[in-house]
Short mmCIF file of C-alpha atoms and ligand atoms in Angstrom, two decimals:
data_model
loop_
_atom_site.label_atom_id
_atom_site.label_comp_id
_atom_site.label_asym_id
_atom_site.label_seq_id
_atom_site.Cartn_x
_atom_site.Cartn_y
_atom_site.Cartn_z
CA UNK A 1 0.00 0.00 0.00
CA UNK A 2 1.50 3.31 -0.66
CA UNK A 3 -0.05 5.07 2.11
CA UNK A 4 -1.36 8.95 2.28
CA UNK A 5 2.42 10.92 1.92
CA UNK A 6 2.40 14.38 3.70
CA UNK A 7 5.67 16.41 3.27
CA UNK A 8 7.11 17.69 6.42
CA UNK A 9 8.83 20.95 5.38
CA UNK A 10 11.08 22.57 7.54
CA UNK A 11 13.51 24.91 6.62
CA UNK A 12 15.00 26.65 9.80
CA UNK A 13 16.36 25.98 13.22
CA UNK A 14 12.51 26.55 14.74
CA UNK A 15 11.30 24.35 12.66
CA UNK A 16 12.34 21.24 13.66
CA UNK A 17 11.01 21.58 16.97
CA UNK A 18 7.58 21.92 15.66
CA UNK A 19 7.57 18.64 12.84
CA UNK A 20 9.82 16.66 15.12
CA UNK A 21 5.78 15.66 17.33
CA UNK A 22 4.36 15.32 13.85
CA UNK A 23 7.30 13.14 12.76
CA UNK A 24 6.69 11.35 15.87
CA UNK A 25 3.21 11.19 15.47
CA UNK A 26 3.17 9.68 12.05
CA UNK A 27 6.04 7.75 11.68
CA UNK A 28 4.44 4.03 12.79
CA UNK A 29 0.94 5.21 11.36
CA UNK A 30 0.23 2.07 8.54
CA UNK A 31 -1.93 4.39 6.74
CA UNK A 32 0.78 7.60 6.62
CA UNK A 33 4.08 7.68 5.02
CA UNK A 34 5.77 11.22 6.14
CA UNK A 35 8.36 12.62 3.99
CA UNK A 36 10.70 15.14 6.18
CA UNK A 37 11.47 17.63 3.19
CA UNK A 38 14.68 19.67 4.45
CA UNK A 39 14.91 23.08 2.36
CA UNK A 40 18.49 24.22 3.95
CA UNK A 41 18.05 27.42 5.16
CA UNK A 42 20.14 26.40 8.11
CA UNK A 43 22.03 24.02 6.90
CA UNK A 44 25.24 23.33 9.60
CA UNK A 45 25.52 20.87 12.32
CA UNK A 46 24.74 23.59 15.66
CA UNK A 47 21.62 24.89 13.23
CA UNK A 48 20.31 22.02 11.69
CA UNK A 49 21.85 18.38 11.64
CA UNK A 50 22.44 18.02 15.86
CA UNK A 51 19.00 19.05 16.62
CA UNK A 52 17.35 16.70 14.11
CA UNK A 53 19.58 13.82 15.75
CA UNK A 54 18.55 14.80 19.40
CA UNK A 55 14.83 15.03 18.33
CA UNK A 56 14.98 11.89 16.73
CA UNK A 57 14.01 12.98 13.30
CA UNK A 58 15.73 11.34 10.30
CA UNK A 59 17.70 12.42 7.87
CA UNK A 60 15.89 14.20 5.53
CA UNK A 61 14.18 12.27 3.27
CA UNK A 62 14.96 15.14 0.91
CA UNK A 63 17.44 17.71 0.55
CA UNK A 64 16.51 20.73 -1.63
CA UNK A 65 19.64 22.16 -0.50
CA UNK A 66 18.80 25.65 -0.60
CA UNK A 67 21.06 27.90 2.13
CA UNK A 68 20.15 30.78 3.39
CA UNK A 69 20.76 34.34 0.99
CA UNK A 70 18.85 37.34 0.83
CA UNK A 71 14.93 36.95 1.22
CA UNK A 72 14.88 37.09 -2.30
CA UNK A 73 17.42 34.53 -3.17
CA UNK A 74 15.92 31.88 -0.37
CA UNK A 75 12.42 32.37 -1.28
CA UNK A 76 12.90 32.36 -4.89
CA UNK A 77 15.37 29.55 -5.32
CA UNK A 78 12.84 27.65 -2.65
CA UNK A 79 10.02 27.83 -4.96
CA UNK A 80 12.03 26.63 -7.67
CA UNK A 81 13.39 23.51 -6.02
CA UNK A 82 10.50 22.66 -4.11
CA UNK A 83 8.20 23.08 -7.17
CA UNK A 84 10.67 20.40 -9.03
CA UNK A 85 10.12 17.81 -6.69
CA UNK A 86 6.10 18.51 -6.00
CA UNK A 87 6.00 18.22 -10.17
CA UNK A 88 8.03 15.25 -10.08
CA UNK A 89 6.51 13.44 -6.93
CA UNK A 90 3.42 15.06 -5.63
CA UNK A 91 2.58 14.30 -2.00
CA UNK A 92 -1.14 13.86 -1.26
CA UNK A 93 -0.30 16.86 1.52
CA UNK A 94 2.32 19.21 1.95
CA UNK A 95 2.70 20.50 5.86
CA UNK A 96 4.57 23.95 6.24
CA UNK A 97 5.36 25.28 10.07
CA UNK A 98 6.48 28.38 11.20
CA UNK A 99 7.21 31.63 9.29
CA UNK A 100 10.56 31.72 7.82
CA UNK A 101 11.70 32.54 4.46
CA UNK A 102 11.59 29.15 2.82
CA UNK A 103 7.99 28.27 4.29
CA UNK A 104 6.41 31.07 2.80
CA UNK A 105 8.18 29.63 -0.56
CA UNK A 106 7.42 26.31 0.27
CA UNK A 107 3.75 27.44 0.77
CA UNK A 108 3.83 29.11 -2.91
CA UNK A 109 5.24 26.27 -4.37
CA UNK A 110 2.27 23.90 -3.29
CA UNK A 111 -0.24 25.95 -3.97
CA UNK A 112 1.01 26.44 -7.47
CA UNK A 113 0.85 23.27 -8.20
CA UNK A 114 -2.26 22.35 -6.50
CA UNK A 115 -0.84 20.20 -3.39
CA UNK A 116 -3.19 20.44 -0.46
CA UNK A 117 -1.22 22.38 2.10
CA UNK A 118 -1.60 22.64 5.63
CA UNK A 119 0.37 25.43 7.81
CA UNK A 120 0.76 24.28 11.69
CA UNK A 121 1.15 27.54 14.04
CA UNK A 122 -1.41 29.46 12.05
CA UNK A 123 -2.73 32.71 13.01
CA UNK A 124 0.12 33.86 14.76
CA UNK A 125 -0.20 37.94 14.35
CA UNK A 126 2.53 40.62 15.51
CA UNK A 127 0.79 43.51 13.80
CA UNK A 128 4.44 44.89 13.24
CA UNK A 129 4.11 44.40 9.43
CA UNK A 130 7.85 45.61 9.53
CA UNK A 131 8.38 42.18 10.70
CA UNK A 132 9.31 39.85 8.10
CA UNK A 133 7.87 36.52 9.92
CA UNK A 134 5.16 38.66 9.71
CA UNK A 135 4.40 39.24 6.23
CA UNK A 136 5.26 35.52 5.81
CA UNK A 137 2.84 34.56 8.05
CA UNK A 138 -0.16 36.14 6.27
CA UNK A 139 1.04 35.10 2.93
CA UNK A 140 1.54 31.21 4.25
CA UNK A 141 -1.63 31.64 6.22
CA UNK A 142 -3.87 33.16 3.09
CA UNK A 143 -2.25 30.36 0.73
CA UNK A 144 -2.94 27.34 2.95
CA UNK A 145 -6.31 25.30 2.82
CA UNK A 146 -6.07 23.73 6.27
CA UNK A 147 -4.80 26.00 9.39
CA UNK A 148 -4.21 24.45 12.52
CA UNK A 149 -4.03 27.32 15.22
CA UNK A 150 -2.38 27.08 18.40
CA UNK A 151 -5.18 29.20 20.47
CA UNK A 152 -8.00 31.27 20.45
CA UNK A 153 -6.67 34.36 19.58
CA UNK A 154 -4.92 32.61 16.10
CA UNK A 155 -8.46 31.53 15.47
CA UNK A 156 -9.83 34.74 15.81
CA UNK A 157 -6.83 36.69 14.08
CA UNK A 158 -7.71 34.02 11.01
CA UNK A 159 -11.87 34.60 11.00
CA UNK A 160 -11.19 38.35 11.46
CA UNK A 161 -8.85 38.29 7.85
CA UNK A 162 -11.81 36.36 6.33
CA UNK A 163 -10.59 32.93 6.58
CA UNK A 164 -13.48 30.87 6.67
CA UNK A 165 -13.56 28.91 9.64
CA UNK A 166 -14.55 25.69 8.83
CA UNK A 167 -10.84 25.50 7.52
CA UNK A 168 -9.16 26.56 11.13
CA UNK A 169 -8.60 24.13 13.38
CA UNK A 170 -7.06 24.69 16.96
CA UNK A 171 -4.80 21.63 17.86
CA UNK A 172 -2.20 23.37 20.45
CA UNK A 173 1.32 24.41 20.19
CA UNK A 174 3.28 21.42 19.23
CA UNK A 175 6.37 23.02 20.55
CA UNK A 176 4.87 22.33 23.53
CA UNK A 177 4.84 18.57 22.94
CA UNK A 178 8.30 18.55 22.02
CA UNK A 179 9.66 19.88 25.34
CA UNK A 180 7.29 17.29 27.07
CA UNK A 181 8.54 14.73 25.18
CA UNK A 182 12.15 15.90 26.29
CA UNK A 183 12.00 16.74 29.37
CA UNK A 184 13.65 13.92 30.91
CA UNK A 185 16.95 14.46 28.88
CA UNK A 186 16.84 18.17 29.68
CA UNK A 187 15.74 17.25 32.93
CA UNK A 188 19.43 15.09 33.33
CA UNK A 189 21.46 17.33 31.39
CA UNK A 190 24.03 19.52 33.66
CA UNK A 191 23.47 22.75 32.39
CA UNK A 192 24.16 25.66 34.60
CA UNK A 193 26.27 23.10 36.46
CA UNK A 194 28.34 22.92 33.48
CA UNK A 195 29.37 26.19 33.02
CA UNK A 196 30.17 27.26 36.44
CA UNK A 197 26.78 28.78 36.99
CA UNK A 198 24.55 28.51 40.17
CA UNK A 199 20.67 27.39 39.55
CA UNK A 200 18.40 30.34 39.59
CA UNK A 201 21.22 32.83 39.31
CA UNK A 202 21.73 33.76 35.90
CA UNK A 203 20.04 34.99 33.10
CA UNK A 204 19.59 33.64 29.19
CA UNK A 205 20.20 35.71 26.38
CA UNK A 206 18.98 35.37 22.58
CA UNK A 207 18.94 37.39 20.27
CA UNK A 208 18.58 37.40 16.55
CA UNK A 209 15.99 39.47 15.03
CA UNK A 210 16.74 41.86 11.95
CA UNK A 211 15.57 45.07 13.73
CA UNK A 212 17.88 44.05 16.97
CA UNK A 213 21.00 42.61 15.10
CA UNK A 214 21.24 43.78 11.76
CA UNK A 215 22.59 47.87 12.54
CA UNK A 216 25.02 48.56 14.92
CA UNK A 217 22.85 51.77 16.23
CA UNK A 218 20.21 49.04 17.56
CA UNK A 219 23.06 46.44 18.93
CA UNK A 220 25.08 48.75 20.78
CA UNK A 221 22.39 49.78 23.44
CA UNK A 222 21.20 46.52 23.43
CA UNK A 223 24.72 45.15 24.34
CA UNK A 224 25.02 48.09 26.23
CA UNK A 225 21.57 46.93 28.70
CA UNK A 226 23.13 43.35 28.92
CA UNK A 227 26.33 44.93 30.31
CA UNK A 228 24.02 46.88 32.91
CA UNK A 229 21.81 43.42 33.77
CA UNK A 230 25.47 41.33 34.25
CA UNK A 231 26.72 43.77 36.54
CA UNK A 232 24.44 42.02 38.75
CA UNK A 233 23.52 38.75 37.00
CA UNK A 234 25.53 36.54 35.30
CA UNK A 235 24.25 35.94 31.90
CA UNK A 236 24.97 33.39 29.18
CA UNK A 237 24.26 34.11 25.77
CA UNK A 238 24.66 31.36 22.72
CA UNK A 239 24.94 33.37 20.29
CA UNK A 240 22.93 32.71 17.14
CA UNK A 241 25.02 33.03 13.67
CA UNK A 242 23.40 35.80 12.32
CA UNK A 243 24.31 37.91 15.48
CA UNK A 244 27.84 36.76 15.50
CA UNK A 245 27.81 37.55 12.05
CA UNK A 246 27.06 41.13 12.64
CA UNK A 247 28.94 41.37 15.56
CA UNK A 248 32.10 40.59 13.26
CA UNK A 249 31.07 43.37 10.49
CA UNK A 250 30.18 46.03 13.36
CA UNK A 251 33.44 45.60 15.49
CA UNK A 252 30.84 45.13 18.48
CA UNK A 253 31.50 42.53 21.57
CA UNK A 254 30.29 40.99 24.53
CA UNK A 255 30.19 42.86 27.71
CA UNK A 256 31.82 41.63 30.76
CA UNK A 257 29.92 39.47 32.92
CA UNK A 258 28.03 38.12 29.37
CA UNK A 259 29.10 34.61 28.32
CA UNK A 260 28.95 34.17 24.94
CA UNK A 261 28.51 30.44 23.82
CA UNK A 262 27.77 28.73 20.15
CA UNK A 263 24.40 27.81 19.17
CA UNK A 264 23.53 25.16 21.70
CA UNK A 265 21.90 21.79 21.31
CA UNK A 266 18.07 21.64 22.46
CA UNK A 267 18.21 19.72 24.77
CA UNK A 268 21.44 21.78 26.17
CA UNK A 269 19.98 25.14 25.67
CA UNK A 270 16.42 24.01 27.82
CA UNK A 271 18.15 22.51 30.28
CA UNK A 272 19.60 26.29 30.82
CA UNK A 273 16.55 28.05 30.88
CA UNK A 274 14.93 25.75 32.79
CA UNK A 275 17.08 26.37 35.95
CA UNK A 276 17.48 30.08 34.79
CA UNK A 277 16.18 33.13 37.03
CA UNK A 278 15.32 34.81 33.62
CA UNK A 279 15.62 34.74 29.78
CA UNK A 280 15.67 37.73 27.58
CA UNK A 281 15.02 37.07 24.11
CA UNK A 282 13.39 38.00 20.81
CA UNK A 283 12.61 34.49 19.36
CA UNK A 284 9.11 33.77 19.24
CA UNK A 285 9.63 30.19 20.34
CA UNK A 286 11.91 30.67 23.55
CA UNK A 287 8.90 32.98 24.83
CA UNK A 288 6.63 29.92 24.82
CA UNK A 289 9.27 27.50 26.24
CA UNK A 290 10.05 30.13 29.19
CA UNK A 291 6.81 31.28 29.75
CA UNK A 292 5.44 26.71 29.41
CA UNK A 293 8.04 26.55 31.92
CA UNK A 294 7.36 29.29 34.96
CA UNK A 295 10.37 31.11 33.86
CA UNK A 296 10.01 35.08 33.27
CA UNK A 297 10.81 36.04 30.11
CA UNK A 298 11.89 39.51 28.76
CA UNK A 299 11.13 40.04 25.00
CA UNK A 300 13.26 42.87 23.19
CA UNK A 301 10.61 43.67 20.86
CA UNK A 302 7.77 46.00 20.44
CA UNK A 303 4.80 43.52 19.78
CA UNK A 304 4.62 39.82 20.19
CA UNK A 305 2.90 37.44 17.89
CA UNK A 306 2.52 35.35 21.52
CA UNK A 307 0.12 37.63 23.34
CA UNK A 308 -0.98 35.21 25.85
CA UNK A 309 2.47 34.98 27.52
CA UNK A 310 2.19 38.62 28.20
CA UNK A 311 -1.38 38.89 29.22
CA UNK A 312 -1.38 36.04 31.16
CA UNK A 313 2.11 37.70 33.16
CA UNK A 314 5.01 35.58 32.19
CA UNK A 315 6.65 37.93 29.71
CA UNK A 316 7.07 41.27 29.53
CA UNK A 317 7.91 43.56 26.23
CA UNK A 318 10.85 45.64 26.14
CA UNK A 319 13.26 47.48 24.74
CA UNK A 320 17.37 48.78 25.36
CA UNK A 321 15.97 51.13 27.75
CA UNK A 322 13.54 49.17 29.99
CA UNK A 323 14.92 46.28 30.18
CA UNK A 324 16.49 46.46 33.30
CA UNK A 325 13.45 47.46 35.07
CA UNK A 326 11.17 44.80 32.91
CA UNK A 327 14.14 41.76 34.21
CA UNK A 328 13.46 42.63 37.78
CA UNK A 329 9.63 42.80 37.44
CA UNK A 330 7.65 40.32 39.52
CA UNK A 331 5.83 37.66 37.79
CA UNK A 332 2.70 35.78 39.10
CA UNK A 333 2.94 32.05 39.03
CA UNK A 334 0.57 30.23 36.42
CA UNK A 335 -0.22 26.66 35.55
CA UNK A 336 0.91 25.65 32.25
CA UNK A 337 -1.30 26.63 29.36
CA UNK A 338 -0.92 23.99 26.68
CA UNK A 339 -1.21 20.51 27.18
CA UNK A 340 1.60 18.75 24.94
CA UNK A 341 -0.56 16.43 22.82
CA UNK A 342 -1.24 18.74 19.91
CA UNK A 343 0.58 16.53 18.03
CA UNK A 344 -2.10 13.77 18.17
CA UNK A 345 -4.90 16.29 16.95
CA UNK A 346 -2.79 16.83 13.93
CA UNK A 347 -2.64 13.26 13.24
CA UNK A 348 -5.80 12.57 13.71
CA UNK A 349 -6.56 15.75 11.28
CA UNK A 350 -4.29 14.22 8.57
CA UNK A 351 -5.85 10.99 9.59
CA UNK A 352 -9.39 11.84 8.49
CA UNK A 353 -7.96 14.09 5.21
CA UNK A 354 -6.40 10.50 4.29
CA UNK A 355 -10.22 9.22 4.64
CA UNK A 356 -9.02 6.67 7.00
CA UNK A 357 -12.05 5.72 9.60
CA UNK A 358 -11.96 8.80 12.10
CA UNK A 359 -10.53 8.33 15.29
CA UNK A 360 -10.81 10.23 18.25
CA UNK A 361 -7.35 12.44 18.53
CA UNK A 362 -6.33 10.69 22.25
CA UNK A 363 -6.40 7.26 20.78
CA UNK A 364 -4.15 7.79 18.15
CA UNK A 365 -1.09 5.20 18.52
CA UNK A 366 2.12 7.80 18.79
CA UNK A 367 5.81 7.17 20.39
CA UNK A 368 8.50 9.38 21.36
CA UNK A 369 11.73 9.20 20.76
CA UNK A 370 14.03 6.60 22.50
CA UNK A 371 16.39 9.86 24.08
CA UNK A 372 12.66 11.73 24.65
CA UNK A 373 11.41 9.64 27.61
N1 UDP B 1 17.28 26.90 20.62
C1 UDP B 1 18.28 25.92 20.59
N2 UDP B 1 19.57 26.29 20.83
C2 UDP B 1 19.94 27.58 21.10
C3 UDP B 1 18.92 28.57 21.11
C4 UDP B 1 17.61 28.20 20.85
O1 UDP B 1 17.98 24.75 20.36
O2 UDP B 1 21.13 27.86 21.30
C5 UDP B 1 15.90 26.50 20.34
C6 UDP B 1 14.86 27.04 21.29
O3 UDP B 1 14.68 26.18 22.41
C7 UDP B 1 13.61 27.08 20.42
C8 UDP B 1 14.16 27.37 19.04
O4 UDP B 1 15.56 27.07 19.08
O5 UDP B 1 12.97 25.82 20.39
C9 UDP B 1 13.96 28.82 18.69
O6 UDP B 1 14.64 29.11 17.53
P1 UDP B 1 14.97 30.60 17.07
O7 UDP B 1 15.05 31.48 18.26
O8 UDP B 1 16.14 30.50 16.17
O9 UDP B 1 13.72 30.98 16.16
P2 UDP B 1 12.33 31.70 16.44
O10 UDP B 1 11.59 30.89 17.45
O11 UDP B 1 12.62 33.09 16.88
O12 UDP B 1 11.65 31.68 15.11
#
């Protein structure tokens, strides 16, 4: 039997954690065969192929191969190789996460050619349309004929653009699942321990984001808050490529008291926030991991496609010149919000698309990885 084949796209470092649960989900599933399609927008071992190995995914099934250029160059040459192999081998559903670059050109590519396509974390709004996740968001989000929302407000972002419901569908944040399904490895990883650090008594630092990063008139004050914050609180900051990057061309450094580290593992990197006293950030998926996990989070941005971590008090907004006030802010304690399972209400979605007998999403048979338990 060949089985219903739905394409896992992922393109980016935040990617993987969000088909790694669907990977998971489908892999045994006699009815499914999941392709993971890997477009190479990250591409190295810190980005790309050590993460896949610690989440248990496999090597890609395909390799388009694509690295990361301008957002004209990704998204372009994405299209082109993606379209290749949909014209060549159609899947019966091509599934697109996130918002980077190469989604939003993976998400062109199917619909060009007619693929059903599915985008998991839909909804997600900033309303900073300076943002480029942004604009790829709404593009992904308007091109997609199934959109499986992690919350209310996604669902309501989606009717109020004119979506029509009946194609949303709110399954949870599946970024959630995977740091349930890790949280024993994270759990026995040393982390602070490792670096000298003491539990509760240091900070995490990431930062990446175009409008932080890219101009040296935006880094320096930035650097210049961290240097502030360390004075009192150790911090540790793995720095992600672009940022070093920039750092290079700029001439700008670390502060004292900031310890810059690579890109870290996932497992590695959790295991710091998790015993961390706070994390400053602007990725949009460290905001949910922090906030999933009781830790107070600090975003340096001016809007957050995440509102619920800030409404519901576990991360505050921020920028070079309140952040030192916003890091010492008291936070109320809150149970968790998401439940880890989404990925079984996507599988049972795919399930019924596949016209396989419907099955309620809790029974559906699903397995973690071996290193996940
Ligand atoms: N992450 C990681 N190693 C690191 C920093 C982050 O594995 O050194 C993970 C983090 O736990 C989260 C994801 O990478 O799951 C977030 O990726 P990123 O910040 O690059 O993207 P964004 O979420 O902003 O799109």
């Amino acid at each position: 039997m060949r089985g219903f084949v739905v394409h896992l796209v992922a393109a980016a470092r935040p990617n993987l954690m969000k088909v790694a649960p669907l990977w998971w989900a489908l892999k045994d599933q006699p009815w499914c065969r999941p392709r993971l399609v890997h477009t190479g927008q990250h591409r190295d071992a810190a980005m790309a192929g050590a993460i896949m190995a610690e989440l248990g995914l496999p090597a890609p099934h395909v390799a388009l191969g694509i690295a990361a250029g301008t957002h004209g160059e990704t998204i372009g040459r994405t299209i082109e190789a993606y379209d290749r192999l949909l014209a060549a081998d159609p899947p019966d559903l091509a599934v697109v996460v996130g918002d980077v670059h190469a989604s939003l050109a993976a998400a062109i590519a199917a619909r060009h050619r007619g693929i059903p396509l599915a985008h998991l974390e839909a909804g997600l709004r900033c309303f900073d349309r300076s943002m480029p996740e942004e604009t790829n968001r709404l593009l992904i989000d308007h091109a997609a004929d199934i959109l499986w929302t992690t919350d209310a407000v996604a669902d309501a972002n989606l009717r109020r653009e004119g979506i029509d419901p009946v194609r949303i569908e709110r399954v949870g944040d599946v970024t959630i699942d995977t740091l349930e399904m890790m949280r024993g490895a994270i759990a026995a990883h040393p982390g602070p321990a490792g670096l000298g650090l003491v539990p509760h008594r240091y900070g995490v630092v990431t930062l990446h984001r175009p409008a932080n990063v890219d101009r040296a008139d935006t880094l320096a004050p930035l650097l210049a808050a961290l240097a502030d914050i360390a004075r009192d609180l150790p911090l540790v900051f793995p720095v992600h490529p672009r940022t070093a990057r920039r750092m290079a061309e700029t001439g700008l450094a670390l502060p004292p008291g900031v310890h810059g580290l690579p890109p870290l593992g996932y497992v590695a990197f959790l295991a710091l926030v998790a015993r961390s006293a706070v994390v400053i950030t602007d990725s949009g998926g460290v905001q949910q991991e922090a906030s999933h996990l009781g830790i107070a989070c600090v975003t340096l941005r001016p809007a957050t496609e995440r509102p619920d971590t800030v409404t519901r008090g576990t991360n505050r907004l921020a920028d070079a010149a309140t952040l030192a006030a916003a890091v010492h802010a008291p936070r109320p304690a809150h149970p968790p919000h998401h439940d880890g399972q989404a990925r079984l209400r996507v599988a049972a979605a795919i399930r019924r698309l596949a016209g396989a007998v419907s099955v309620p999403a809790g029974r559906a048979a699903v397995r973690a990885p071996r290193s996940a338990s």
